[in-house]
PDB file of C-alpha atoms and ligand atoms in Angstrom:
ATOM      1  CA  UNK H  21     124.512 215.637  83.084  1.00  0.00           C
ATOM      2  CA  UNK H  22     124.992 211.379  83.176  1.00  0.00           C
ATOM      3  CA  UNK H  23     124.781 209.262  80.228  1.00  0.00           C
ATOM      4  CA  UNK H  24     123.702 205.655  81.496  1.00  0.00           C
ATOM      5  CA  UNK H  25     123.850 202.478  78.890  1.00  0.00           C
ATOM      6  CA  UNK H  26     121.454 199.638  80.425  1.00  0.00           C
ATOM      7  CA  UNK H  27     121.452 196.843  77.979  1.00  0.00           C
ATOM      8  CA  UNK H  28     120.416 198.619  74.429  1.00  0.00           C
ATOM      9  CA  UNK H  29     119.026 201.594  76.289  1.00  0.00           C
ATOM     10  CA  UNK H  30     120.506 205.178  76.806  1.00  0.00           C
ATOM     11  CA  UNK H  31     119.281 207.734  79.511  1.00  0.00           C
ATOM     12  CA  UNK H  32     120.355 210.529  79.451  1.00  0.00           C
ATOM     13  CA  UNK H  33     119.608 212.448  83.105  1.00  0.00           C
ATOM     14  CA  UNK H  34     119.807 215.898  83.911  1.00  0.00           C
ATOM     15  CA  UNK H  35     120.121 217.698  87.362  1.00  0.00           C
ATOM     16  CA  UNK H  36     117.446 220.698  87.227  1.00  0.00           C
ATOM     17  CA  UNK H  37     118.312 222.990  90.838  1.00  0.00           C
ATOM     18  CA  UNK H  38     116.682 226.115  91.023  1.00  0.00           C
ATOM     19  CA  UNK H  39     115.636 228.503  94.145  1.00  0.00           C
ATOM     20  CA  UNK H  40     117.458 225.418  96.551  1.00  0.00           C
ATOM     21  CA  UNK H  41     115.344 222.816  94.781  1.00  0.00           C
ATOM     22  CA  UNK H  42     116.565 220.106  93.182  1.00  0.00           C
ATOM     23  CA  UNK H  43     115.296 217.579  90.547  1.00  0.00           C
ATOM     24  CA  UNK H  44     116.379 214.689  88.336  1.00  0.00           C
ATOM     25  CA  UNK H  45     114.876 214.819  84.838  1.00  0.00           C
ATOM     26  CA  UNK H  46     116.038 211.520  82.292  1.00  0.00           C
ATOM     27  CA  UNK H  47     114.644 211.165  78.479  1.00  0.00           C
ATOM     28  CA  UNK H  48     115.431 207.594  76.736  1.00  0.00           C
ATOM     29  CA  UNK H  49     116.222 206.745  73.830  1.00  0.00           C
ATOM     30  CA  UNK H  50     116.308 203.115  72.540  1.00  0.00           C
ATOM     31  CA  UNK H  51     115.658 201.176  68.895  1.00  0.00           C
ATOM     32  CA  UNK H  52     115.457 204.478  67.365  1.00  0.00           C
ATOM     33  CA  UNK H  53     112.421 205.851  69.385  1.00  0.00           C
ATOM     34  CA  UNK H  54     113.025 208.810  71.840  1.00  0.00           C
ATOM     35  CA  UNK H  55     110.744 208.679  75.012  1.00  0.00           C
ATOM     36  CA  UNK H  56     110.161 212.292  75.673  1.00  0.00           C
ATOM     37  CA  UNK H  57     112.351 215.779  74.722  1.00  0.00           C
ATOM     38  CA  UNK H  58     113.018 216.784  78.304  1.00  0.00           C
ATOM     39  CA  UNK H  59     112.805 220.616  78.991  1.00  0.00           C
ATOM     40  CA  UNK H  60     113.778 223.717  77.031  1.00  0.00           C
ATOM     41  CA  UNK H  61     115.980 224.701  79.581  1.00  0.00           C
ATOM     42  CA  UNK H  62     118.524 221.982  78.949  1.00  0.00           C
ATOM     43  CA  UNK H  63     118.634 222.614  75.469  1.00  0.00           C
ATOM     44  CA  UNK H  64     122.656 222.944  75.214  1.00  0.00           C
ATOM     45  CA  UNK H  65     123.029 219.787  76.573  1.00  0.00           C
ATOM     46  CA  UNK H  66     119.557 217.514  74.350  1.00  0.00           C
ATOM     47  CA  UNK H  67     120.232 219.144  71.772  1.00  0.00           C
ATOM     48  CA  UNK H  68     124.504 217.637  70.820  1.00  0.00           C
ATOM     49  CA  UNK H  69     122.506 213.968  71.927  1.00  0.00           C
ATOM     50  CA  UNK H  70     119.699 214.813  69.473  1.00  0.00           C
ATOM     51  CA  UNK H  71     121.774 215.074  66.514  1.00  0.00           C
ATOM     52  CA  UNK H  72     123.796 212.416  67.228  1.00  0.00           C
ATOM     53  CA  UNK H  73     121.052 209.886  68.384  1.00  0.00           C
ATOM     54  CA  UNK H  74     119.524 208.402  64.891  1.00  0.00           C
ATOM     55  CA  UNK H  75     115.711 209.303  65.916  1.00  0.00           C
ATOM     56  CA  UNK H  76     113.250 207.199  64.245  1.00  0.00           C
ATOM     57  CA  UNK H  77     110.363 208.388  66.362  1.00  0.00           C
ATOM     58  CA  UNK H  78     109.351 210.555  69.391  1.00  0.00           C
ATOM     59  CA  UNK H  79     106.855 209.343  71.903  1.00  0.00           C
ATOM     60  CA  UNK H  80     105.231 211.578  74.171  1.00  0.00           C
ATOM     61  CA  UNK H  81     104.037 210.287  77.973  1.00  0.00           C
ATOM     62  CA  UNK H  82     102.040 213.119  78.430  1.00  0.00           C
ATOM     63  CA  UNK H  83     101.909 217.203  77.605  1.00  0.00           C
ATOM     64  CA  UNK H  84     103.727 218.579  80.383  1.00  0.00           C
ATOM     65  CA  UNK H  85     107.040 221.254  79.845  1.00  0.00           C
ATOM     66  CA  UNK H  86     109.806 218.783  81.013  1.00  0.00           C
ATOM     67  CA  UNK H  87     108.828 215.858  78.879  1.00  0.00           C
ATOM     68  CA  UNK H  88     107.611 218.122  75.374  1.00  0.00           C
ATOM     69  CA  UNK H  89     110.135 221.634  76.368  1.00  0.00           C
ATOM     70  CA  UNK H  90     111.947 220.362  73.488  1.00  0.00           C
ATOM     71  CA  UNK H  91     109.805 218.714  70.650  1.00  0.00           C
ATOM     72  CA  UNK H  92     110.017 222.064  68.394  1.00  0.00           C
ATOM     73  CA  UNK H  93     113.297 222.178  67.760  1.00  0.00           C
ATOM     74  CA  UNK H  94     112.778 218.092  67.227  1.00  0.00           C
ATOM     75  CA  UNK H  95     109.974 218.997  64.828  1.00  0.00           C
ATOM     76  CA  UNK H  96     112.125 221.715  63.129  1.00  0.00           C
ATOM     77  CA  UNK H  97     115.707 220.255  62.509  1.00  0.00           C
ATOM     78  CA  UNK H  98     115.175 215.847  62.536  1.00  0.00           C
ATOM     79  CA  UNK H  99     111.729 215.915  60.876  1.00  0.00           C
ATOM     80  CA  UNK H 100     110.163 212.671  62.874  1.00  0.00           C
ATOM     81  CA  UNK H 101     107.121 212.334  63.412  1.00  0.00           C
ATOM     82  CA  UNK H 102     105.800 213.051  67.182  1.00  0.00           C
ATOM     83  CA  UNK H 103     103.453 211.162  68.930  1.00  0.00           C
ATOM     84  CA  UNK H 104     101.246 211.451  72.149  1.00  0.00           C
ATOM     85  CA  UNK H 105      97.939 210.469  73.390  1.00  0.00           C
ATOM     86  CA  UNK H 106      95.052 211.565  71.629  1.00  0.00           C
ATOM     87  CA  UNK H 107      93.709 213.778  74.413  1.00  0.00           C
ATOM     88  CA  UNK H 108      96.976 215.470  74.602  1.00  0.00           C
ATOM     89  CA  UNK H 109      97.339 216.553  71.119  1.00  0.00           C
ATOM     90  CA  UNK H 110      95.745 219.604  71.220  1.00  0.00           C
ATOM     91  CA  UNK H 111      97.829 220.944  73.955  1.00  0.00           C
ATOM     92  CA  UNK H 112     100.794 220.717  71.731  1.00  0.00           C
ATOM     93  CA  UNK H 113      99.522 222.815  69.242  1.00  0.00           C
ATOM     94  CA  UNK H 114      99.212 225.134  71.581  1.00  0.00           C
ATOM     95  CA  UNK H 115     101.239 227.568  73.401  1.00  0.00           C
ATOM     96  CA  UNK H 116     101.336 226.805  76.966  1.00  0.00           C
ATOM     97  CA  UNK H 117     100.398 229.556  79.439  1.00  0.00           C
ATOM     98  CA  UNK H 118     102.153 227.893  82.054  1.00  0.00           C
ATOM     99  CA  UNK H 119     102.343 229.511  85.661  1.00  0.00           C
ATOM    100  CA  UNK H 120     105.900 231.668  86.361  1.00  0.00           C
ATOM    101  CA  UNK H 121     107.384 229.418  89.069  1.00  0.00           C
ATOM    102  CA  UNK H 122     107.789 226.351  86.020  1.00  0.00           C
ATOM    103  CA  UNK H 123     108.476 228.330  83.618  1.00  0.00           C
ATOM    104  CA  UNK H 124     111.637 229.648  85.952  1.00  0.00           C
ATOM    105  CA  UNK H 125     112.070 225.825  86.534  1.00  0.00           C
ATOM    106  CA  UNK H 126     111.628 224.789  83.342  1.00  0.00           C
ATOM    107  CA  UNK H 127     111.691 226.929  80.441  1.00  0.00           C
ATOM    108  CA  UNK H 128     108.958 227.472  78.151  1.00  0.00           C
ATOM    109  CA  UNK H 129     107.241 225.010  75.979  1.00  0.00           C
ATOM    110  CA  UNK H 130     107.039 226.336  72.583  1.00  0.00           C
ATOM    111  CA  UNK H 131     103.597 224.318  70.191  1.00  0.00           C
ATOM    112  CA  UNK H 132     104.440 222.004  67.530  1.00  0.00           C
ATOM    113  CA  UNK H 133     102.907 219.367  66.138  1.00  0.00           C
ATOM    114  CA  UNK H 134     101.548 216.390  67.584  1.00  0.00           C
ATOM    115  CA  UNK H 135     100.015 212.837  66.513  1.00  0.00           C
ATOM    116  CA  UNK H 136      97.412 210.722  68.200  1.00  0.00           C
ATOM    117  CA  UNK H 137      98.816 207.159  69.234  1.00  0.00           C
ATOM    118  CA  UNK H 138      97.312 204.282  68.628  1.00  0.00           C
ATOM    119  CA  UNK H 139      97.255 201.142  71.103  1.00  0.00           C
ATOM    120  CA  UNK H 140     100.846 200.351  70.117  1.00  0.00           C
ATOM    121  CA  UNK H 141     103.774 200.628  68.333  1.00  0.00           C
ATOM    122  CA  UNK H 142     106.752 198.786  66.336  1.00  0.00           C
ATOM    123  CA  UNK H 143     110.324 199.499  66.415  1.00  0.00           C
ATOM    124  CA  UNK H 144     112.723 197.948  64.217  1.00  0.00           C
ATOM    125  CA  UNK H 145     113.576 195.147  67.554  1.00  0.00           C
ATOM    126  CA  UNK H 146     110.166 195.885  69.620  1.00  0.00           C
ATOM    127  CA  UNK H 147     106.363 195.920  70.573  1.00  0.00           C
ATOM    128  CA  UNK H 148     105.420 198.513  72.411  1.00  0.00           C
ATOM    129  CA  UNK H 149     101.843 198.542  74.003  1.00  0.00           C
ATOM    130  CA  UNK H 150     100.701 202.442  75.084  1.00  0.00           C
ATOM    131  CA  UNK H 151      98.346 202.551  77.611  1.00  0.00           C
ATOM    132  CA  UNK H 152      96.524 204.971  78.575  1.00  0.00           C
ATOM    133  CA  UNK H 153      97.487 206.209  82.600  1.00  0.00           C
ATOM    134  CA  UNK H 154      95.734 209.281  83.182  1.00  0.00           C
ATOM    135  CA  UNK H 155      96.275 210.767  87.133  1.00  0.00           C
ATOM    136  CA  UNK H 156      99.284 212.900  86.650  1.00  0.00           C
ATOM    137  CA  UNK H 157      97.996 214.148  83.628  1.00  0.00           C
ATOM    138  CA  UNK H 158      94.701 213.655  81.657  1.00  0.00           C
ATOM    139  CA  UNK H 159      97.093 212.676  78.148  1.00  0.00           C
ATOM    140  CA  UNK H 160      99.172 210.650  80.509  1.00  0.00           C
ATOM    141  CA  UNK H 161     100.724 207.192  79.443  1.00  0.00           C
ATOM    142  CA  UNK H 162     103.042 204.673  79.839  1.00  0.00           C
ATOM    143  CA  UNK H 163     104.868 202.253  77.363  1.00  0.00           C
ATOM    144  CA  UNK H 164     104.914 198.597  77.723  1.00  0.00           C
ATOM    145  CA  UNK H 165     108.290 196.741  75.564  1.00  0.00           C
ATOM    146  CA  UNK H 166     106.874 193.010  75.276  1.00  0.00           C
ATOM    147  CA  UNK H 167     110.329 191.816  74.276  1.00  0.00           C
ATOM    148  CA  UNK H 168     112.097 193.272  77.360  1.00  0.00           C
ATOM    149  CA  UNK H 169     109.429 193.130  79.665  1.00  0.00           C
ATOM    150  CA  UNK H 170     110.238 196.714  81.051  1.00  0.00           C
ATOM    151  CA  UNK H 171     107.704 199.702  81.490  1.00  0.00           C
ATOM    152  CA  UNK H 172     108.496 203.153  81.465  1.00  0.00           C
ATOM    153  CA  UNK H 173     106.228 204.902  83.542  1.00  0.00           C
ATOM    154  CA  UNK H 174     106.692 208.904  82.636  1.00  0.00           C
ATOM    155  CA  UNK H 175     105.499 210.499  85.567  1.00  0.00           C
ATOM    156  CA  UNK H 176     103.529 208.142  86.786  1.00  0.00           C
ATOM    157  CA  UNK H 177     105.674 206.727  89.483  1.00  0.00           C
ATOM    158  CA  UNK H 178     108.141 209.195  90.329  1.00  0.00           C
ATOM    159  CA  UNK H 179     107.746 208.980  94.131  1.00  0.00           C
ATOM    160  CA  UNK H 180     106.978 205.854  96.780  1.00  0.00           C
ATOM    161  CA  UNK H 181     105.045 208.439  99.225  1.00  0.00           C
ATOM    162  CA  UNK H 182     103.948 211.414  97.951  1.00  0.00           C
ATOM    163  CA  UNK H 183     102.585 214.038 100.842  1.00  0.00           C
ATOM    164  CA  UNK H 184     101.637 217.326  98.663  1.00  0.00           C
ATOM    165  CA  UNK H 185      99.855 216.558  94.814  1.00  0.00           C
ATOM    166  CA  UNK H 186      99.596 219.396  91.878  1.00  0.00           C
ATOM    167  CA  UNK H 187      96.201 220.664  91.520  1.00  0.00           C
ATOM    168  CA  UNK H 188      95.822 218.658  87.690  1.00  0.00           C
ATOM    169  CA  UNK H 189      96.370 215.605  89.790  1.00  0.00           C
ATOM    170  CA  UNK H 190      93.662 213.120  91.012  1.00  0.00           C
ATOM    171  CA  UNK H 191      94.623 210.490  93.576  1.00  0.00           C
ATOM    172  CA  UNK H 192      92.134 207.807  92.493  1.00  0.00           C
ATOM    173  CA  UNK H 193      92.834 208.415  89.217  1.00  0.00           C
ATOM    174  CA  UNK H 194      96.509 207.199  90.016  1.00  0.00           C
ATOM    175  CA  UNK H 195      95.230 204.401  91.894  1.00  0.00           C
ATOM    176  CA  UNK H 196      93.271 202.833  88.907  1.00  0.00           C
ATOM    177  CA  UNK H 197      96.238 203.848  86.661  1.00  0.00           C
ATOM    178  CA  UNK H 198      98.749 202.127  88.895  1.00  0.00           C
ATOM    179  CA  UNK H 199      96.114 198.893  89.597  1.00  0.00           C
ATOM    180  CA  UNK H 200      96.428 198.706  85.366  1.00  0.00           C
ATOM    181  CA  UNK H 201      99.762 198.779  84.482  1.00  0.00           C
ATOM    182  CA  UNK H 202      99.977 196.007  87.344  1.00  0.00           C
ATOM    183  CA  UNK H 203      98.169 194.017  84.857  1.00  0.00           C
ATOM    184  CA  UNK H 204     101.148 193.933  82.747  1.00  0.00           C
ATOM    185  CA  UNK H 205     104.495 191.763  82.965  1.00  0.00           C
ATOM    186  CA  UNK H 206     106.654 194.227  84.330  1.00  0.00           C
ATOM    187  CA  UNK H 207     109.691 193.872  86.142  1.00  0.00           C
ATOM    188  CA  UNK H 208     111.467 196.714  85.607  1.00  0.00           C
ATOM    189  CA  UNK H 209     110.106 200.050  86.063  1.00  0.00           C
ATOM    190  CA  UNK H 210     111.693 202.853  83.556  1.00  0.00           C
ATOM    191  CA  UNK H 211     111.122 206.804  85.743  1.00  0.00           C
ATOM    192  CA  UNK H 212     111.130 210.115  83.817  1.00  0.00           C
ATOM    193  CA  UNK H 213     112.441 211.103  87.345  1.00  0.00           C
ATOM    194  CA  UNK H 214     113.558 208.768  89.586  1.00  0.00           C
ATOM    195  CA  UNK H 215     115.359 206.875  86.215  1.00  0.00           C
ATOM    196  CA  UNK H 216     115.377 202.745  85.901  1.00  0.00           C
ATOM    197  CA  UNK H 217     114.406 200.806  88.798  1.00  0.00           C
ATOM    198  CA  UNK H 218     115.371 196.856  88.360  1.00  0.00           C
ATOM    199  CA  UNK H 219     112.307 196.111  91.235  1.00  0.00           C
ATOM    200  CA  UNK H 220     110.218 198.276  90.098  1.00  0.00           C
ATOM    201  CA  UNK H 221     107.179 195.714  90.194  1.00  0.00           C
ATOM    202  CA  UNK H 222     107.733 196.061  93.822  1.00  0.00           C
ATOM    203  CA  UNK H 223     107.921 199.611  94.254  1.00  0.00           C
ATOM    204  CA  UNK H 224     104.538 200.336  92.013  1.00  0.00           C
ATOM    205  CA  UNK H 225     102.798 198.011  94.454  1.00  0.00           C
ATOM    206  CA  UNK H 226     104.544 199.654  97.509  1.00  0.00           C
ATOM    207  CA  UNK H 227     103.075 202.890  95.836  1.00  0.00           C
ATOM    208  CA  UNK H 228      99.835 201.360  95.505  1.00  0.00           C
ATOM    209  CA  UNK H 229      99.694 200.104  99.101  1.00  0.00           C
ATOM    210  CA  UNK H 230     100.315 203.687 100.292  1.00  0.00           C
ATOM    211  CA  UNK H 231      98.046 205.386  97.772  1.00  0.00           C
ATOM    212  CA  UNK H 232      95.195 202.992  98.745  1.00  0.00           C
ATOM    213  CA  UNK H 233      95.523 203.591 102.917  1.00  0.00           C
ATOM    214  CA  UNK H 234      95.886 207.750 102.548  1.00  0.00           C
ATOM    215  CA  UNK H 235      92.330 206.998 100.441  1.00  0.00           C
ATOM    216  CA  UNK H 236      90.903 204.838 102.741  1.00  0.00           C
ATOM    217  CA  UNK H 237      91.918 207.284 105.845  1.00  0.00           C
ATOM    218  CA  UNK H 238      90.545 210.351 104.097  1.00  0.00           C
ATOM    219  CA  UNK H 239      87.493 209.092 103.279  1.00  0.00           C
ATOM    220  CA  UNK H 240      86.745 207.813 106.813  1.00  0.00           C
ATOM    221  CA  UNK H 241      87.356 211.135 108.669  1.00  0.00           C
ATOM    222  CA  UNK H 242      85.270 212.470 106.008  1.00  0.00           C
ATOM    223  CA  UNK H 243      82.764 210.358 106.635  1.00  0.00           C
ATOM    224  CA  UNK H 244      82.996 211.487 110.650  1.00  0.00           C
ATOM    225  CA  UNK H 245      82.487 214.971 109.151  1.00  0.00           C
ATOM    226  CA  UNK H 246      85.506 216.445 109.155  1.00  0.00           C
ATOM    227  CA  UNK H 247      86.155 219.064 106.524  1.00  0.00           C
ATOM    228  CA  UNK H 248      89.441 218.697 104.084  1.00  0.00           C
ATOM    229  CA  UNK H 249      90.909 221.405 105.693  1.00  0.00           C
ATOM    230  CA  UNK H 250      91.205 219.045 109.300  1.00  0.00           C
ATOM    231  CA  UNK H 251      91.619 216.183 106.979  1.00  0.00           C
ATOM    232  CA  UNK H 252      94.675 217.802 105.454  1.00  0.00           C
ATOM    233  CA  UNK H 253      95.785 219.058 108.660  1.00  0.00           C
ATOM    234  CA  UNK H 254      95.709 215.832 110.622  1.00  0.00           C
ATOM    235  CA  UNK H 255      97.236 213.561 107.985  1.00  0.00           C
ATOM    236  CA  UNK H 256      99.714 216.008 106.180  1.00  0.00           C
ATOM    237  CA  UNK H 257     100.569 218.392 109.236  1.00  0.00           C
ATOM    238  CA  UNK H 258     104.136 219.839 107.571  1.00  0.00           C
ATOM    239  CA  UNK H 259     104.276 222.723 104.389  1.00  0.00           C
ATOM    240  CA  UNK H 260     107.014 221.699 101.977  1.00  0.00           C
ATOM    241  CA  UNK H 261     108.433 224.665 100.775  1.00  0.00           C
ATOM    242  CA  UNK H 262     107.739 223.608  96.693  1.00  0.00           C
ATOM    243  CA  UNK H 263     103.950 224.324  98.522  1.00  0.00           C
ATOM    244  CA  UNK H 264     104.416 228.173  98.632  1.00  0.00           C
ATOM    245  CA  UNK H 265     107.076 228.128  95.755  1.00  0.00           C
ATOM    246  CA  UNK H 266     104.247 226.650  93.620  1.00  0.00           C
ATOM    247  CA  UNK H 267     101.975 229.488  95.238  1.00  0.00           C
ATOM    248  CA  UNK H 268      99.563 226.054  96.333  1.00  0.00           C
ATOM    249  CA  UNK H 269      99.611 224.558  93.109  1.00  0.00           C
ATOM    250  CA  UNK H 270     100.928 222.209  95.140  1.00  0.00           C
ATOM    251  CA  UNK H 271      99.689 220.893  97.847  1.00  0.00           C
ATOM    252  CA  UNK H 272      98.646 218.873 100.534  1.00  0.00           C
ATOM    253  CA  UNK H 273      95.440 220.054 100.307  1.00  0.00           C
ATOM    254  CA  UNK H 274      95.063 218.439  96.382  1.00  0.00           C
ATOM    255  CA  UNK H 275      95.419 215.016  97.782  1.00  0.00           C
ATOM    256  CA  UNK H 276      92.316 215.752  99.713  1.00  0.00           C
ATOM    257  CA  UNK H 277      90.475 217.396  97.333  1.00  0.00           C
ATOM    258  CA  UNK H 278      90.817 214.742  94.649  1.00  0.00           C
ATOM    259  CA  UNK H 279      89.750 211.950  97.052  1.00  0.00           C
ATOM    260  CA  UNK H 280      86.677 213.898  97.926  1.00  0.00           C
ATOM    261  CA  UNK H 281      85.243 215.100  94.269  1.00  0.00           C
TER     262      UNK H 281
HETATM  263 ZN1   ZN Q 303     104.772 215.593  84.480  1.00  0.00          ZN
END
């Protein structure tokens, strides 16, 4: 675990290793606000931090298990409100039916009670815009800190040039959400997996340009009569171990399918 201080922001970063795969995941704490709770697999390291931090409330960027895994512990032990976008409230109340590989990778996610977010949120020193930004998940939000001009992006970014996608993700929705966040005046982008990115605006613009190019390519190949499988083979010929590991819940075919839907 790395604890990184960035001005008055604290980032707790964890390295998750499983079956030859490695992924970083972070939770952020600023001005009494905890942004995401981390996966239950990291409980032993997270709980001492949560006991140490004076948490007034929790905002979840979305319902996925690596962001909400310790929400139940917080609810039972800290008695603070936990907020999520209104379309995510139900998934928090219910047990999450996770594919086996995700259960093994991040751990289970116990149900908990979440409250719906509005468009704006106040902490003692800051005003936050809550921006609905679907594409990675239907309930995904990002948080814009007006005073700092920082954008907490959850899983909207994660990487610049994805060559594979989850079945529940959508390239056209991610494109719209990236365009939407670029209408906010941020420079620093703070990602749940890639960490703090000081030149975040440029990084987000680059990702948007990459996805727009992929979208154009897919659409024109489709117009030329090529099948989804053929398009996938031409644009993304290589498979990633993650594709097999996830039993194709993660696959390049979902990039093509989501564009042609
Ligand atoms: Zn996610």
